Each structure stands twice: as C-alpha cells, then as structure tokens.
C-alpha cells in the first residue's frame, strides 16, 4: 500500500530569467506536459510524495525543458528530488535497456561536498528509480574500481560523488566525461569554496559535450529559482549571483 503522503509546505518562489516555464500544480501534470514515464509517478506516490514542494513545482519544469538552473531554498524543502526527477526523466531509458544511441559512458553526474550527503542523494534516487534498471553509482574507491571494466563503465547512467573521488577516478581512466549531459552541484555554496573549487572546475571543464545542462542547488534563507543562464559558463553562474531574502 502507498505510504501516507506528507504534505510539505508550498513555499513562495521567485523566478528570474527569460521565458520561465510555468510551475506545476501536481506531479501527474508532468505526464501530460512532458510525457513523463508513469513509473516515476507511481514511485512518487508509493514513497509518500503527495504534492510538489515550491522548489519542485518551479524547478522540475525548468530542468525538464533543458534549461540551466540555480536553485536556492532552505534545508528540507526537497531540492534533491527537484533535480533527480527531471534528470532521470530526460535520460529516458536506462542505458542498459536503451535501443537508441545514448552514447557510451555516464550521462549524469551529481557532485556533493560530503560522502554523507552523496549517500542521502543516492537513497533518494533509489526511490525514484524503482522498477527500472538504472545504474546509479554512489562513488567510493570500490565502486569506482568496478568501472575499470569497460562494459560496466559504458552502461552507467548516473554517478553521485564527492569532487575529489571523481577527479581521481577521471585520472585513473575509470570515468570519462564526454557523454555527460547533466551536471549538478549540490550544496553549491560549499562546492565553490576554496576547498573544492579546483576539482569542481576541472570537472566542469571536462564536461565538454555541447549543451550540457548545469545546475546547482544551495541552501539559503530565501527561495529563488534562476533560469536563462544557458550560455553562461558554470563558474560564472555560480559566482555572479546575489540573493536577497524577500
Ligand atoms: P533539501 O535538499 O532541500 O534540504 P531534501 O531533498 O533532502 O531537502 O528533502 C528533505 C526531505 O523531504 C526528504 O526526506 C525527502 O524525501 C522529503 N521530500 C522531498 N520532496 C517531498 C515531497 N514533495 N513530499 C513529501 N516529502 C518530500
Ligand atoms: Mg539537499
């Protein structure tokens, strides 16, 4: 039986950018608007996600339309799902099932500042991924080593990692970034701190595929979604915006 859905407060969101896509009112709307696979909606319901939070209502359409996004909202407002759902939906079928040419190698990368946060993101992803053969790898030394096998490496859909772990996997040839279509910096304020900046910039520069979708999410005591930054290099997106509380 589906678990009881938890109603989360729908916060007020301010969106900045050109042609901002309209927010959704409910998750099922995504099936109509974007032909989102019914399995995702089923997974949401079974995991008790009744209604989209504010950041999800605004952020999911923006990312689903292939726009870049910087999203800022307080802790606990559902930013993880706001990017995981549209990214999984845009990936289409898991690489292992796909007959279309999706290229070889990982297509989505989520970077987080700590192992603990990466682990939480992975858990959230497993809920959404139920019922399909997604290969989502929570990076550690051991799971990265599994990618020494090219057959495994070619069919990975998503990697969730800290920057340092990913950089060392790139250096040892376990990961190649040329097929990456979606890149997320979770807790971007920390990711762009001096501790991680060099590694993050190296990863951003390595995602050389044209039109790679970039996003960052961040905690902040006001809520704002920024779109229309498609041609802005990620380091600029992340450093040039200032936010004021409403
Ligand atoms: P943030 O990254 O903004 O701090 P999280 O993505 O970690 O927030 O989400 C906080 C909690 O809320 C998680 O336990 C998550 O499963 C839950 N959650 C997210 N979206 C919803 C929703 N639409 N309805 C109910 N619970 C949700
Ligand atoms: Mg978070």
Coordinates of C-alpha atoms and ligand atoms in Angstrom, one line a residue:
X1 CA 0.0 0.0 0.0
X2 CA 1.2 3.5 -0.7
X3 CA 2.6 5.2 2.4
X4 CA 0.8 8.2 3.7
X5 CA 1.8 11.3 1.8
X6 CA 3.3 14.0 3.7
X7 CA 2.1 17.4 2.8
X8 CA 5.1 19.7 2.6
X9 CA 4.5 23.5 2.7
X10 CA 4.4 25.1 -0.8
X11 CA 6.9 27.9 -0.3
X12 CA 6.8 31.1 -2.3
X13 CA 9.3 31.0 -5.1
X14 CA 10.7 33.9 -7.1
X15 CA 11.9 33.1 -10.5
X16 CA 14.4 35.1 -12.5
X17 CA 15.2 34.6 -16.2
X18 CA 13.7 34.6 -19.7
X19 CA 10.6 32.6 -20.6
X20 CA 10.4 30.9 -17.2
X21 CA 8.4 27.7 -17.7
X22 CA 5.1 27.6 -15.7
X23 CA 5.2 25.8 -12.4
X24 CA 3.4 22.6 -12.0
X25 CA 0.5 22.2 -9.5
X26 CA 0.8 18.5 -9.1
X27 CA 3.1 15.6 -10.1
X28 CA 0.6 13.9 -12.5
X29 CA 0.7 17.1 -14.6
X30 CA 4.2 16.0 -15.6
X31 CA 2.8 13.1 -17.6
X32 CA 0.8 15.4 -19.7
X33 CA 3.3 18.2 -20.2
X34 CA 6.4 16.1 -20.7
X35 CA 5.1 12.6 -21.3
X36 CA 6.9 11.6 -18.1
X37 CA 7.0 7.9 -17.7
X38 CA 4.2 6.6 -15.4
X39 CA 6.7 4.6 -13.4
X40 CA 8.1 7.8 -11.9
X41 CA 4.7 8.9 -10.8
X42 CA 4.0 5.6 -9.3
X43 CA 7.3 5.7 -7.4
X44 CA 6.5 9.2 -6.1
X45 CA 3.1 8.0 -4.8
X46 CA 4.4 4.9 -3.3
X47 CA 7.1 6.8 -1.4
X48 CA 4.6 9.3 0.0
X49 CA 5.4 12.3 -2.2
X50 CA 1.9 13.7 -2.5
X51 CA 2.5 17.2 -3.7
X52 CA 5.5 19.0 -5.1
X53 CA 7.2 21.5 -2.8
X54 CA 7.7 25.0 -4.1
X55 CA 11.2 24.4 -5.3
X56 CA 10.0 21.3 -7.1
X57 CA 6.9 22.9 -8.6
X58 CA 9.1 25.6 -10.2
X59 CA 12.4 23.7 -10.7
X60 CA 11.2 20.5 -12.3
X61 CA 9.7 22.2 -15.4
X62 CA 12.8 24.4 -15.8
X63 CA 15.1 21.4 -15.8
X64 CA 12.8 19.3 -17.8
X65 CA 12.9 21.9 -20.5
X66 CA 16.6 21.6 -20.6
X67 CA 17.4 24.9 -19.0
X68 CA 20.2 25.6 -16.7
X69 CA 19.2 26.3 -13.1
X70 CA 20.5 27.7 -9.9
X71 CA 18.0 26.9 -7.2
X72 CA 18.2 28.2 -3.6
X73 CA 15.9 27.1 -0.8
X74 CA 16.1 26.2 2.8
X75 CA 17.2 22.8 4.1
X76 CA 14.4 20.2 3.9
X77 CA 12.4 21.7 1.1
X78 CA 13.1 18.9 -1.4
X79 CA 15.8 20.1 -3.7
X80 CA 17.2 16.6 -4.3
X81 CA 14.0 15.4 -6.0
X82 CA 13.7 18.7 -7.8
X83 CA 16.8 17.8 -9.9
X84 CA 16.8 14.0 -9.8
X85 CA 13.3 13.6 -11.2
X86 CA 13.7 15.7 -14.4
X87 CA 17.2 14.3 -15.0
X88 CA 16.1 10.7 -14.8
X89 CA 13.1 11.5 -17.0
X90 CA 15.3 13.2 -19.6
X91 CA 17.7 10.3 -19.6
X92 CA 14.8 8.2 -21.0
X93 CA 15.6 4.6 -20.7
X94 CA 18.4 3.2 -18.6
X95 CA 21.5 2.9 -20.9
X96 CA 21.4 -0.9 -20.5
X97 CA 17.8 -1.0 -21.9
X98 CA 18.1 1.7 -24.5
X99 CA 18.0 0.8 -28.1
X100 CA 18.5 4.4 -29.1
X101 CA 22.1 5.6 -29.4
X102 CA 22.7 7.2 -26.0
X103 CA 26.5 7.1 -26.4
X104 CA 28.9 5.3 -24.1
X105 CA 29.5 6.3 -20.6
X106 CA 27.9 8.2 -17.7
X107 CA 25.3 10.7 -18.7
X108 CA 24.6 12.4 -15.4
X109 CA 26.8 13.5 -12.6
X110 CA 25.8 14.8 -9.2
X111 CA 28.5 16.3 -7.0
X112 CA 28.1 16.7 -3.3
X113 CA 30.6 18.0 -0.7
X114 CA 30.5 15.0 1.7
X115 CA 30.1 11.3 1.4
X116 CA 27.2 11.5 3.8
X117 CA 25.3 13.9 1.5
X118 CA 26.1 11.8 -1.5
X119 CA 24.7 8.8 0.3
X120 CA 21.4 10.6 1.1
X121 CA 21.1 11.7 -2.6
X122 CA 21.7 8.1 -3.6
X123 CA 18.9 6.9 -1.3
X124 CA 16.5 9.5 -2.8
X125 CA 17.5 8.3 -6.3
X126 CA 16.8 4.7 -5.4
X127 CA 13.2 5.6 -4.5
X128 CA 12.7 7.2 -7.9
X129 CA 14.5 4.5 -9.8
X130 CA 12.4 1.6 -8.5
X131 CA 11.2 -0.7 -11.2
X132 CA 13.7 0.1 -13.8
X133 CA 17.3 -0.9 -14.4
X134 CA 19.1 2.3 -13.7
X135 CA 22.7 2.0 -12.9
X136 CA 23.3 4.8 -10.4
X137 CA 26.7 4.5 -8.7
X138 CA 27.4 6.0 -5.3
X139 CA 31.1 6.6 -5.7
X140 CA 33.6 5.1 -3.3
X141 CA 37.0 3.6 -4.1
X142 CA 35.4 0.2 -4.5
X143 CA 32.5 1.2 -6.7
X144 CA 34.8 3.3 -8.9
X145 CA 37.1 0.3 -9.4
X146 CA 34.1 -1.6 -10.8
X147 CA 34.3 0.9 -13.7
X148 CA 37.7 -0.5 -14.8
X149 CA 35.5 -2.9 -16.8
X150 CA 34.6 -1.0 -20.0
X151 CA 31.3 -3.0 -20.3
X152 CA 30.2 -1.7 -16.9
X153 CA 31.5 1.8 -17.5
X154 CA 29.7 2.2 -20.8
X155 CA 26.3 1.5 -19.2
X156 CA 26.4 3.6 -16.1
X157 CA 23.6 6.2 -16.1
X158 CA 24.5 8.4 -13.2
X159 CA 27.4 8.9 -10.7
X160 CA 26.9 10.5 -7.3
X161 CA 30.3 11.5 -5.9
X162 CA 32.4 14.0 -3.9
X163 CA 34.6 16.1 -6.2
X164 CA 37.9 14.5 -5.0
X165 CA 36.7 11.0 -5.6
X166 CA 35.5 11.8 -9.1
X167 CA 38.7 13.6 -10.0
X168 CA 40.8 10.6 -9.0
X169 CA 38.5 8.3 -11.0
X170 CA 38.9 10.5 -14.0
X171 CA 42.7 10.4 -13.6
X172 CA 42.7 6.7 -13.4
X173 CA 40.5 6.3 -16.5
X174 CA 37.5 4.9 -14.7
X175 CA 35.3 7.8 -15.8
X176 CA 35.2 9.8 -18.9
X177 CA 33.1 13.0 -19.0
X178 CA 32.5 13.4 -22.8
X179 CA 29.0 11.8 -22.6
X180 CA 27.8 13.8 -19.6
X181 CA 24.5 15.7 -20.3
X182 CA 23.5 16.8 -16.8
X183 CA 25.8 18.1 -14.1
X184 CA 24.6 19.1 -10.7
X185 CA 26.5 20.8 -7.8
X186 CA 24.5 20.1 -4.7
X187 CA 25.2 22.5 -1.8
X188 CA 27.0 24.6 -4.4
X189 CA 28.0 27.2 -1.8
X190 CA 30.3 24.7 -0.3
X191 CA 31.4 23.2 -3.6
X192 CA 32.6 26.6 -4.8
X193 CA 34.6 27.2 -1.6
X194 CA 38.3 27.0 -2.0
X195 CA 38.3 23.5 -0.6
X196 CA 36.7 22.1 -3.7
X197 CA 36.9 24.9 -6.3
X198 CA 39.9 23.5 -8.3
X199 CA 38.4 20.0 -8.5
X200 CA 34.9 21.3 -9.4
X201 CA 36.3 23.5 -12.1
X202 CA 38.3 20.6 -13.6
X203 CA 35.1 18.5 -13.7
X204 CA 33.1 21.3 -15.2
X205 CA 35.7 21.9 -17.9
X206 CA 35.8 18.1 -18.6
X207 CA 32.1 18.0 -19.3
X208 CA 32.7 19.1 -22.9
X209 CA 29.6 17.8 -24.6
X210 CA 27.7 20.6 -26.3
X211 CA 24.6 21.8 -24.4
X212 CA 25.5 20.0 -21.1
X213 CA 22.8 21.0 -18.6
X214 CA 24.2 22.6 -15.5
X215 CA 22.5 23.1 -12.2
X216 CA 23.4 24.0 -8.7
X217 CA 21.4 23.8 -5.6
X218 CA 22.1 25.5 -2.4
X219 CA 20.6 26.4 1.0
X220 CA 19.8 29.9 1.7
X221 CA 17.1 31.6 3.8
X222 CA 15.2 32.8 0.8
X223 CA 13.9 30.8 -2.1
X224 CA 14.7 31.7 -5.6
X225 CA 15.0 29.9 -8.9
X226 CA 17.2 31.4 -11.6
X227 CA 16.9 30.4 -15.2
X228 CA 18.1 31.7 -18.6
X229 CA 21.7 31.1 -18.0
X230 CA 22.2 28.5 -20.7
X231 CA 25.2 30.1 -22.3
X232 CA 26.8 31.2 -19.1
X233 CA 29.9 29.1 -18.1
X234 CA 29.2 27.4 -14.8
X235 CA 31.8 29.2 -12.8
X236 CA 30.2 32.4 -13.8
X237 CA 26.7 31.3 -12.9
X238 CA 27.9 30.3 -9.5
X239 CA 29.8 33.4 -8.7
X240 CA 27.9 36.3 -10.1
X241 CA 24.5 35.9 -8.5
X242 CA 23.4 37.5 -5.3
X243 CA 20.2 36.8 -3.5
X244 CA 18.3 38.8 -1.0
X245 CA 15.7 37.5 1.3
X246 CA 12.1 38.5 0.4
Ligands
LIG1 P1 16.9 19.8 0.7 O1 17.9 19.2 -0.2 O2 16.2 20.9 0.1 O3 17.5 20.1 2.1 P2 15.8 17.1 0.6 O4 15.8 16.9 -0.8 O5 16.9 16.4 1.4 O6 15.8 18.7 1.0 O7 14.4 16.6 1.2 C1 14.0 16.7 2.6 C2 13.1 15.5 2.9 O8 11.8 15.8 2.3 C3 13.5 14.2 2.4 O9 13.3 13.2 3.3 C4 12.6 13.9 1.2 O10 12.4 12.6 0.9 C5 11.3 14.7 1.6 N1 10.6 15.2 0.4 C6 11.1 15.8 -0.7 N2 10.1 16.2 -1.5 C7 8.9 15.8 -0.9 C8 7.5 15.9 -1.3 N3 7.2 16.5 -2.5 N4 6.6 15.4 -0.5 C9 7.0 14.8 0.7 N5 8.2 14.7 1.1 C10 9.2 15.2 0.3
LIG2 MG1 20.0 19.0 -0.2

